[in-house]
Amino acid sequence: MSKAVYPGSFDPISYGHIDLARRGLRIFGELTVAVARDTSKATLFPAEERVDMAAEVFKDTPGVTVTSYKGMTVDYVRSIGANVMLRGIRTVSDFEYEFQMALTNRHFADDLEAMFMMTSNKYSFLSSRFIKEVVALGGDVSAFVPPQVEKRLQEKLARRSS
Ligand code: ADP
């Protein structure tokens, strides 16, 4: 049986990520949502908070474990005995980025497979980046993230602007 990891920065986790994890769970039965500590993106939330938010979201979802990792994703995936990396595709532009990343990963780990799933079209426009921009501009993101994540976004932005 394949063991799958859903890696990402999750800065913060959104309904799009959650939808994708639930779809992955239908196929794998067990899924590790792995928050990347080392990301080339400048994150709003430190890794601990990104993990806390994801853990809170999945606390009542059997089959989902939330962890974090440092270094290369392929090394982490191997270290926990998994062999599949699950990633989401929203748009054609995601495809190009994911394709390059998958082939780069394959160079280092030909024994692992990347698997791509399409998000629900309800969330296909959602990105953590725009969610942060909307909150920073005072907009309502309750349709995009769970209430506890929205609260953290607002606290973070209020702290920054005070
Ligand atoms: P990364 O910084 O590694 O790209 P993200 O946290 O931005 O991590 O995204 C993690 C994964 O989740 C990526 O494969 C991304 O395509 C996917 N993803 C992001 N937003 C959505 C969404 N709205 N619907 C489905 N998948 C998504």
XYZ file of N, CA, C and O and ligand atoms in Angstrom:
675
model
N 0.861 -1.205 0.000
C 0.000 0.000 0.000
C 0.895 1.253 0.000
O 1.858 1.331 0.759
N 0.544 2.223 -0.844
C 1.331 3.450 -0.906
C 1.031 4.347 0.284
O -0.096 4.410 0.758
N 2.065 5.033 0.706
C 1.909 5.985 1.798
C 2.181 7.367 1.205
O 3.207 7.561 0.541
N 1.267 8.294 1.426
C 1.387 9.583 0.743
C 1.633 10.740 1.695
O 1.137 10.768 2.817
N 2.404 11.692 1.176
C 2.675 12.936 1.896
C 2.135 14.080 1.044
O 2.321 14.084 -0.179
N 1.455 15.008 1.703
C 1.000 16.223 1.007
C 1.861 17.376 1.544
O 1.596 17.902 2.618
N 2.942 17.719 0.815
C 3.845 18.750 1.313
C 3.463 20.143 0.810
O 2.883 20.287 -0.264
N 3.818 21.156 1.584
C 3.563 22.521 1.129
C 3.936 23.509 2.201
O 4.322 23.127 3.304
N 3.807 24.793 1.862
C 4.109 25.785 2.900
C 2.888 26.077 3.767
O 3.028 26.485 4.911
N 1.696 25.923 3.242
C 0.461 26.088 4.021
C 0.509 27.374 4.854
O 0.392 27.342 6.074
N 0.655 28.499 4.154
C 0.865 29.787 4.836
C -0.268 30.774 4.545
O -0.026 31.761 3.854
N -1.460 30.593 5.037
C -1.933 29.505 5.891
C -2.710 28.470 5.085
O -2.962 28.658 3.891
N -3.141 27.424 5.783
C -3.964 26.387 5.153
C -5.318 26.986 4.771
O -5.884 27.801 5.509
N -5.819 26.615 3.584
C -7.090 27.168 3.083
C -8.060 26.024 2.777
O -7.684 24.849 2.789
N -9.295 26.400 2.461
C -10.270 25.367 2.074
C -9.818 24.617 0.815
O -10.194 23.474 0.608
N -8.995 25.259 -0.016
C -8.465 24.573 -1.208
C -7.541 23.429 -0.811
O -7.657 22.311 -1.320
N -6.625 23.718 0.134
C -5.726 22.665 0.625
C -6.536 21.545 1.281
O -6.232 20.366 1.107
N -7.534 21.943 2.057
C -8.325 20.953 2.808
C -9.082 20.048 1.830
O -9.118 18.826 1.980
N -9.640 20.662 0.803
C -10.355 19.893 -0.222
C -9.417 18.866 -0.868
O -9.765 17.694 -1.046
N -8.212 19.326 -1.164
C -7.272 18.420 -1.825
C -6.854 17.275 -0.904
O -6.769 16.114 -1.332
N -6.622 17.593 0.367
C -6.230 16.548 1.318
C -7.351 15.515 1.440
O -7.095 14.310 1.474
N -8.587 15.973 1.468
C -9.708 15.031 1.595
C -9.808 14.133 0.360
O -10.129 12.959 0.447
N -9.541 14.709 -0.794
C -9.547 13.896 -2.026
C -8.423 12.860 -1.980
O -8.609 11.695 -2.348
N -7.257 13.299 -1.500
C -6.117 12.386 -1.397
C -6.427 11.237 -0.453
O -6.072 10.083 -0.715
N -7.116 11.569 0.614
C -7.449 10.579 1.637
C -8.341 9.465 1.085
O -8.258 8.324 1.518
N -9.167 9.817 0.109
C -10.042 8.805 -0.503
C -9.230 7.743 -1.228
O -9.642 6.610 -1.385
N -8.060 8.147 -1.697
C -7.243 7.208 -2.453
C -6.239 6.487 -1.563
O -6.029 5.287 -1.697
N -5.648 7.247 -0.640
C -4.559 6.657 0.143
C -4.969 6.111 1.507
O -4.233 5.337 2.090
N -6.097 6.563 2.002
C -6.508 6.064 3.321
C -5.746 6.701 4.468
O -6.282 6.888 5.539
N -4.490 7.034 4.218
C -3.649 7.706 5.221
C -2.838 8.766 4.510
O -2.285 8.500 3.440
N -2.786 9.933 5.120
C -2.095 11.033 4.458
C -1.344 11.859 5.497
O -1.897 12.201 6.543
N -0.094 12.173 5.202
C 0.672 13.061 6.081
C 0.733 14.439 5.440
O 1.278 14.597 4.352
N 0.128 15.405 6.093
C 0.223 16.794 5.636
C 1.515 17.333 6.235
O 1.667 17.395 7.462
N 2.481 17.661 5.384
C 3.817 18.018 5.863
C 4.125 19.480 5.549
O 4.211 19.878 4.386
N 4.293 20.246 6.599
C 4.554 21.683 6.463
C 6.056 21.895 6.291
O 6.849 21.484 7.144
N 6.423 22.532 5.200
C 7.853 22.771 4.926
C 8.361 23.911 5.798
O 7.817 25.019 5.772
N 9.387 23.621 6.599
C 9.983 24.684 7.436
C 10.881 25.569 6.588
O 10.926 26.775 6.779
N 11.620 24.953 5.683
C 12.498 25.724 4.790
C 11.747 25.945 3.499
O 11.602 25.017 2.719
N 11.270 27.140 3.310
C 10.602 27.415 2.037
C 11.225 28.671 1.450
O 11.640 29.570 2.188
N 11.313 28.702 0.127
C 11.928 29.868 -0.521
C 10.990 31.074 -0.431
O 11.391 32.211 -0.653
N 9.723 30.808 -0.073
C 8.764 31.916 0.057
C 8.943 32.580 1.425
O 9.202 31.890 2.411
N 8.784 33.912 1.458
C 8.781 34.604 2.758
C 7.407 34.350 3.355
O 6.397 34.755 2.792
N 7.360 33.642 4.478
C 6.052 33.269 5.017
C 5.561 34.307 6.031
O 6.354 34.946 6.715
N 4.251 34.431 6.116
C 3.652 35.315 7.130
C 3.724 34.636 8.488
O 4.018 35.257 9.494
N 3.446 33.320 8.514
C 3.412 32.573 9.775
C 4.672 31.728 9.930
O 5.108 31.071 8.979
N 5.239 31.711 11.157
C 6.352 30.780 11.383
C 5.857 29.345 11.265
O 4.652 29.086 11.368
N 6.786 28.429 11.072
C 6.415 27.023 10.832
C 5.492 26.481 11.925
O 4.516 25.790 11.623
N 5.782 26.812 13.198
C 4.970 26.267 14.308
C 3.513 26.641 14.139
O 2.615 25.827 14.360
N 3.267 27.882 13.755
C 1.877 28.317 13.600
C 1.221 27.679 12.387
O 0.036 27.341 12.412
N 1.999 27.494 11.325
C 1.438 26.835 10.140
C 1.045 25.397 10.472
O 0.011 24.901 10.030
N 1.877 24.756 11.293
C 1.561 23.390 11.733
C 0.335 23.408 12.640
O -0.589 22.596 12.466
N 0.314 24.321 13.601
C -0.817 24.389 14.541
C -2.145 24.543 13.804
O -3.132 23.889 14.132
N -2.160 25.429 12.821
C -3.407 25.672 12.084
C -3.855 24.419 11.337
O -5.035 24.056 11.373
N -2.893 23.750 10.682
C -3.247 22.533 9.929
C -3.687 21.430 10.886
O -4.657 20.705 10.630
N -2.995 21.329 12.030
C -3.333 20.283 13.007
C -4.736 20.506 13.557
O -5.515 19.558 13.729
N -5.078 21.739 13.802
C -6.412 22.082 14.315
C -7.489 21.683 13.278
O -8.500 21.079 13.617
N -7.202 21.985 12.026
C -8.150 21.676 10.953
C -8.423 20.166 10.857
O -9.556 19.736 10.681
N -7.358 19.369 11.006
C -7.504 17.921 10.782
C -7.609 17.108 12.072
O -7.515 15.891 12.029
N -7.815 17.800 13.195
C -7.766 17.055 14.470
C -8.830 15.960 14.563
O -8.614 14.960 15.232
N -9.942 16.143 13.873
C -10.991 15.113 13.928
C -11.086 14.324 12.623
O -12.138 13.763 12.308
N -10.025 14.327 11.839
C -10.049 13.592 10.574
C -9.144 12.367 10.672
O -7.917 12.497 10.570
N -9.735 11.188 10.900
C -8.887 9.998 10.993
C -8.141 9.785 9.676
O -8.691 10.030 8.600
N -6.896 9.379 9.786
C -6.119 9.120 8.560
C -5.196 10.259 8.193
O -4.281 10.078 7.399
N -5.442 11.452 8.769
C -4.559 12.577 8.445
C -3.650 12.880 9.636
O -4.112 13.036 10.756
N -2.342 12.944 9.354
C -1.347 13.332 10.363
C -0.710 14.619 9.872
O -0.429 14.747 8.675
N -0.495 15.552 10.783
C 0.160 16.805 10.392
C 1.549 16.853 11.020
O 1.699 16.620 12.226
N 2.541 17.111 10.193
C 3.924 17.193 10.689
C 4.615 18.377 10.004
O 4.001 19.063 9.175
N 5.885 18.577 10.340
C 6.673 19.546 9.580
C 8.029 18.906 9.297
O 8.386 17.898 9.910
N 8.726 19.500 8.357
C 10.036 18.931 8.016
C 10.973 20.026 7.556
O 10.547 21.095 7.128
N 12.258 19.714 7.677
C 13.309 20.617 7.205
C 13.995 19.959 6.017
O 14.011 18.736 5.921
N 14.578 20.750 5.183
C 15.362 20.190 4.086
C 14.519 19.760 2.908
O 13.386 20.215 2.733
N 15.075 18.855 2.136
C 14.408 18.477 0.894
C 13.206 17.582 1.150
O 13.264 16.652 1.956
N 12.143 17.851 0.398
C 10.907 17.078 0.569
C 11.169 15.588 0.334
O 10.699 14.745 1.096
N 11.921 15.270 -0.719
C 12.136 13.850 -1.040
C 12.814 13.103 0.121
O 12.495 11.946 0.393
N 13.732 13.787 0.806
C 14.418 13.138 1.933
C 13.430 12.871 3.059
O 13.466 11.814 3.697
N 12.553 13.850 3.291
C 11.563 13.666 4.359
C 10.596 12.524 4.013
O 10.311 11.662 4.844
N 10.139 12.527 2.780
C 9.172 11.503 2.350
C 9.771 10.108 2.557
O 9.142 9.218 3.123
N 11.005 9.950 2.129
C 11.690 8.665 2.313
C 11.845 8.319 3.791
O 11.662 7.179 4.191
N 12.177 9.353 4.589
C 12.482 9.087 6.008
C 11.279 8.530 6.762
O 11.443 7.866 7.781
N 10.075 8.811 6.289
C 8.907 8.261 6.994
C 8.340 7.031 6.253
O 7.242 6.577 6.543
N 9.079 6.557 5.275
C 8.666 5.345 4.569
C 7.517 5.560 3.605
O 6.796 4.615 3.273
N 7.344 6.802 3.173
C 6.290 7.078 2.187
C 6.887 7.017 0.784
O 8.110 7.046 0.618
N 6.020 6.924 -0.218
C 6.548 6.865 -1.587
C 5.779 7.739 -2.581
O 6.065 7.732 -3.771
N 4.800 8.488 -2.085
C 4.030 9.367 -2.979
C 3.990 10.776 -2.401
O 3.786 10.958 -1.197
N 4.179 11.761 -3.288
C 3.996 13.159 -2.910
C 2.752 13.663 -3.619
O 2.686 13.639 -4.853
N 1.789 14.081 -2.852
C 0.539 14.585 -3.419
C 0.636 16.094 -3.579
O 1.074 16.789 -2.668
N 0.228 16.581 -4.748
C 0.235 18.033 -4.970
C -1.048 18.414 -5.695
O -1.670 17.598 -6.364
N -1.410 19.682 -5.536
C -2.652 20.150 -6.159
C -2.389 20.929 -7.422
O -1.377 21.615 -7.538
N -3.305 20.806 -8.351
C -3.218 21.590 -9.591
C -4.486 22.446 -9.676
O -5.595 21.927 -9.612
N -4.287 23.734 -9.787
C -5.440 24.638 -9.921
C -5.556 25.159 -11.345
O -6.623 25.240 -11.896
N -4.430 25.542 -11.904
C -4.448 26.211 -13.212
C -3.321 25.639 -14.073
O -2.474 24.898 -13.591
N -3.311 26.076 -15.320
C -2.248 25.638 -16.228
C -0.890 26.120 -15.709
O 0.116 25.412 -15.801
N -0.875 27.297 -15.108
C 0.409 27.809 -14.603
C 0.925 26.947 -13.448
O 2.132 26.770 -13.290
N 0.039 26.397 -12.636
C 0.469 25.460 -11.593
C 1.151 24.265 -12.239
O 2.136 23.751 -11.741
N 0.596 23.823 -13.351
C 1.128 22.627 -14.006
C 2.603 22.797 -14.345
O 3.431 21.928 -14.086
N 2.931 23.954 -14.920
C 4.301 24.184 -15.357
C 5.272 24.117 -14.174
O 6.313 23.463 -14.235
N 4.899 24.777 -13.093
C 5.736 24.801 -11.891
C 5.853 23.399 -11.288
O 6.937 22.935 -10.952
N 4.712 22.736 -11.191
C 4.699 21.402 -10.574
C 5.473 20.388 -11.421
O 6.134 19.495 -10.892
N 5.357 20.542 -12.729
C 6.053 19.638 -13.650
C 7.565 19.760 -13.449
O 8.276 18.765 -13.305
N 8.053 20.997 -13.393
C 9.486 21.216 -13.180
C 9.921 20.673 -11.835
O 10.977 20.049 -11.712
N 9.094 20.918 -10.826
C 9.467 20.463 -9.494
C 9.475 18.935 -9.431
O 10.383 18.338 -8.848
N 8.485 18.318 -10.051
C 8.408 16.849 -10.016
C 9.628 16.231 -10.699
O 10.195 15.247 -10.216
N 10.029 16.833 -11.808
C 11.174 16.251 -12.516
C 12.486 16.516 -11.771
O 13.393 15.688 -11.786
N 12.556 17.650 -11.096
C 13.741 17.914 -10.266
C 13.789 16.895 -9.136
O 14.829 16.281 -8.860
N 12.652 16.687 -8.491
C 12.594 15.686 -7.413
C 12.962 14.303 -7.921
O 13.652 13.538 -7.249
N 12.511 13.996 -9.111
C 12.781 12.666 -9.662
C 14.275 12.439 -9.880
O 14.777 11.329 -9.735
N 14.961 13.537 -10.199
C 16.411 13.431 -10.355
C 17.042 12.896 -9.071
O 17.978 12.103 -9.094
N 16.508 13.358 -7.934
C 17.076 12.962 -6.637
C 16.440 11.689 -6.079
O 17.026 11.036 -5.227
N 15.235 11.390 -6.515
C 14.507 10.272 -5.894
C 13.607 9.606 -6.921
O 12.399 9.830 -6.948
N 14.211 8.781 -7.733
C 13.449 8.114 -8.789
C 12.510 7.049 -8.210
O 11.630 6.530 -8.908
N 12.690 6.731 -6.941
C 11.842 5.726 -6.293
C 10.533 6.322 -5.781
O 9.638 5.595 -5.357
N 10.411 7.647 -5.804
C 9.182 8.294 -5.310
C 8.353 8.796 -6.484
O 8.898 9.127 -7.527
N 7.046 8.867 -6.281
C 6.171 9.384 -7.340
C 5.460 10.642 -6.869
O 5.022 10.719 -5.706
N 5.314 11.594 -7.795
C 4.472 12.757 -7.512
C 3.096 12.441 -8.062
O 2.975 11.875 -9.156
N 2.069 12.762 -7.310
C 0.712 12.559 -7.808
C -0.042 13.873 -7.730
O 0.030 14.576 -6.724
N -0.752 14.181 -8.810
C -1.435 15.477 -8.878
C -2.931 15.267 -8.895
O -3.439 14.399 -9.607
N -3.614 16.096 -8.137
C -5.069 16.033 -8.156
C -5.608 17.430 -8.421
O -4.993 18.426 -8.040
N -6.749 17.469 -9.069
C -7.404 18.744 -9.327
C -8.270 19.090 -8.129
O -8.981 18.243 -7.604
N -8.172 20.347 -7.737
C -9.030 20.822 -6.658
C -10.476 20.939 -7.149
O -10.731 20.931 -8.348
N -11.376 21.071 -6.206
C -12.763 21.374 -6.551
C -12.780 22.719 -7.278
O -12.041 23.637 -6.885
N -13.636 22.861 -8.301
C -13.618 24.152 -9.018
C -14.050 25.312 -8.125
O -13.722 26.455 -8.375
N -14.712 24.970 -7.038
C -15.109 25.978 -6.053
C -13.881 26.688 -5.463
O -13.947 27.823 -5.021
N -12.766 25.972 -5.425
C -11.567 26.532 -4.779
C -10.409 26.718 -5.746
O -9.299 27.013 -5.323
N -10.678 26.556 -7.020
C -9.558 26.527 -7.957
C -8.879 27.887 -8.114
O -7.779 27.965 -8.638
N -9.521 28.938 -7.658
C -8.902 30.265 -7.774
C -8.160 30.655 -6.492
O -7.491 31.681 -6.433
N -8.302 29.830 -5.466
C -7.787 30.211 -4.134
C -6.294 30.038 -3.998
O -5.757 28.991 -4.339
N -5.631 31.054 -3.460
C -4.214 30.865 -3.129
C -3.952 31.565 -1.798
O -4.568 32.589 -1.483
N -3.031 31.009 -1.025
C -2.697 31.600 0.279
C -2.231 33.044 0.082
O -2.517 33.911 0.892
N -1.548 33.279 -1.007
C -1.032 34.626 -1.259
C -2.162 35.650 -1.349
O -2.119 36.710 -0.727
N -3.202 35.332 -2.125
C -4.293 36.300 -2.276
C -5.142 36.393 -1.013
O -5.683 37.453 -0.705
N -5.227 35.300 -0.294
C -5.964 35.335 0.980
C -5.304 36.362 1.902
O -5.965 37.197 2.522
N -3.977 36.334 1.962
C -3.250 37.280 2.822
C -3.449 38.712 2.340
O -3.634 39.624 3.134
N -3.451 38.882 1.019
C -3.647 40.236 0.491
C -5.027 40.766 0.834
O -5.187 41.924 1.208
N -6.029 39.891 0.713
C -7.405 40.325 1.000
C -7.526 40.738 2.472
O -8.079 41.797 2.789
N -6.963 39.918 3.368
C -7.042 40.255 4.803
C -6.302 41.568 5.069
O -6.794 42.431 5.804
N -5.148 41.725 4.459
C -4.365 42.947 4.677
C -5.144 44.190 4.239
O -4.968 45.270 4.791
N -6.035 43.996 3.273
C -6.819 45.134 2.777
C -8.173 45.249 3.485
O -9.017 46.046 3.091
N -8.354 44.413 4.498
C -9.589 44.512 5.290
C -10.746 43.688 4.764
O -11.888 43.854 5.209
N -10.482 42.797 3.815
C -11.565 41.988 3.230
C -11.925 40.770 4.070
O -11.184 40.379 4.975
N -13.066 40.176 3.749
C -13.607 39.025 4.480
C -13.164 37.737 3.778
O -13.497 37.514 2.604
N -12.421 36.904 4.476
C -11.938 35.660 3.854
C -12.627 34.427 4.432
O -12.120 33.315 4.312
N -13.790 34.626 5.045
C -14.449 33.490 5.711
C -14.877 32.395 4.725
O -15.080 31.260 5.138
N -14.979 32.727 3.436
C -15.319 31.690 2.459
C -14.076 30.910 2.016
O -14.184 29.905 1.320
N -12.918 31.387 2.431
C -11.661 30.798 1.929
C -10.908 29.964 2.963
O -10.147 29.066 2.609
N -11.055 30.327 4.234
C -10.307 29.633 5.304
C -11.226 29.349 6.486
O -12.200 30.072 6.700
N -10.905 28.321 7.292
C -11.707 28.039 8.489
C -11.624 29.209 9.477
O -10.639 29.964 9.456
N -12.629 29.328 10.353
C -12.682 30.478 11.277
C -11.417 30.667 12.115
O -10.957 31.795 12.306
N -10.830 29.552 12.602
C -9.642 29.713 13.453
C -8.452 30.259 12.668
O -7.602 30.966 13.207
N -8.404 29.955 11.375
C -7.320 30.477 10.525
C -7.567 31.965 10.242
O -6.645 32.792 10.297
N -8.820 32.300 10.014
C -9.157 33.707 9.765
C -8.789 34.556 10.985
O -8.234 35.644 10.857
N -9.071 34.003 12.152
C -8.764 34.727 13.392
C -7.257 34.991 13.489
O -6.830 36.098 13.788
N -6.473 33.980 13.191
C -5.005 34.145 13.263
C -4.516 35.159 12.237
O -3.595 35.927 12.502
N -5.134 35.131 11.055
C -4.734 36.089 10.019
C -5.004 37.512 10.506
O -4.176 38.410 10.348
N -6.170 37.685 11.118
C -6.517 39.026 11.580
C -5.619 39.468 12.727
O -5.160 40.612 12.743
N -5.325 38.548 13.636
C -4.429 38.892 14.756
C -3.058 39.295 14.229
O -2.470 40.264 14.664
N -2.573 38.533 13.298
C -1.243 38.777 12.739
C -1.182 40.147 12.061
O -0.259 40.909 12.270
N -2.205 40.434 11.296
C -2.180 41.692 10.554
C -2.422 42.878 11.472
O -1.814 43.928 11.308
N -3.262 42.678 12.494
C -3.521 43.765 13.443
C -2.224 44.088 14.185
O -1.878 45.236 14.394
N -1.479 43.004 14.564
C -0.226 43.196 15.285
C 0.783 43.961 14.420
O 1.531 44.773 14.884
N 0.748 43.654 13.147
C 1.721 44.308 12.236
C 1.427 45.773 12.041
O 2.328 46.580 11.912
N 0.129 46.103 11.979
C -0.199 47.496 11.668
C -0.247 48.379 12.918
O -0.367 49.578 12.829
N -0.147 47.734 14.145
C -0.223 48.575 15.347
C 1.183 49.051 15.747
O 2.181 48.574 15.262
P 4.063 25.407 -1.949
O 4.637 26.636 -1.355
O 4.868 24.180 -1.689
O 3.594 25.505 -3.379
P 1.391 25.736 -0.962
O 1.061 25.672 0.477
O 1.234 27.034 -1.647
O 2.817 25.126 -1.043
O 0.572 24.628 -1.724
C 0.745 23.272 -1.425
C 0.084 22.459 -2.494
O -1.314 22.701 -2.421
C 0.506 22.792 -3.907
O 0.542 21.611 -4.670
C -0.569 23.699 -4.405
O -0.735 23.587 -5.804
C -1.764 23.118 -3.677
N -2.790 24.130 -3.486
C -2.665 25.393 -3.082
N -3.850 26.044 -3.077
C -4.752 25.121 -3.516
C -6.132 25.156 -3.798
N -6.844 26.267 -3.696
N -6.714 24.024 -4.218
C -5.979 22.903 -4.367
N -4.683 22.809 -4.177
C -4.059 23.900 -3.756
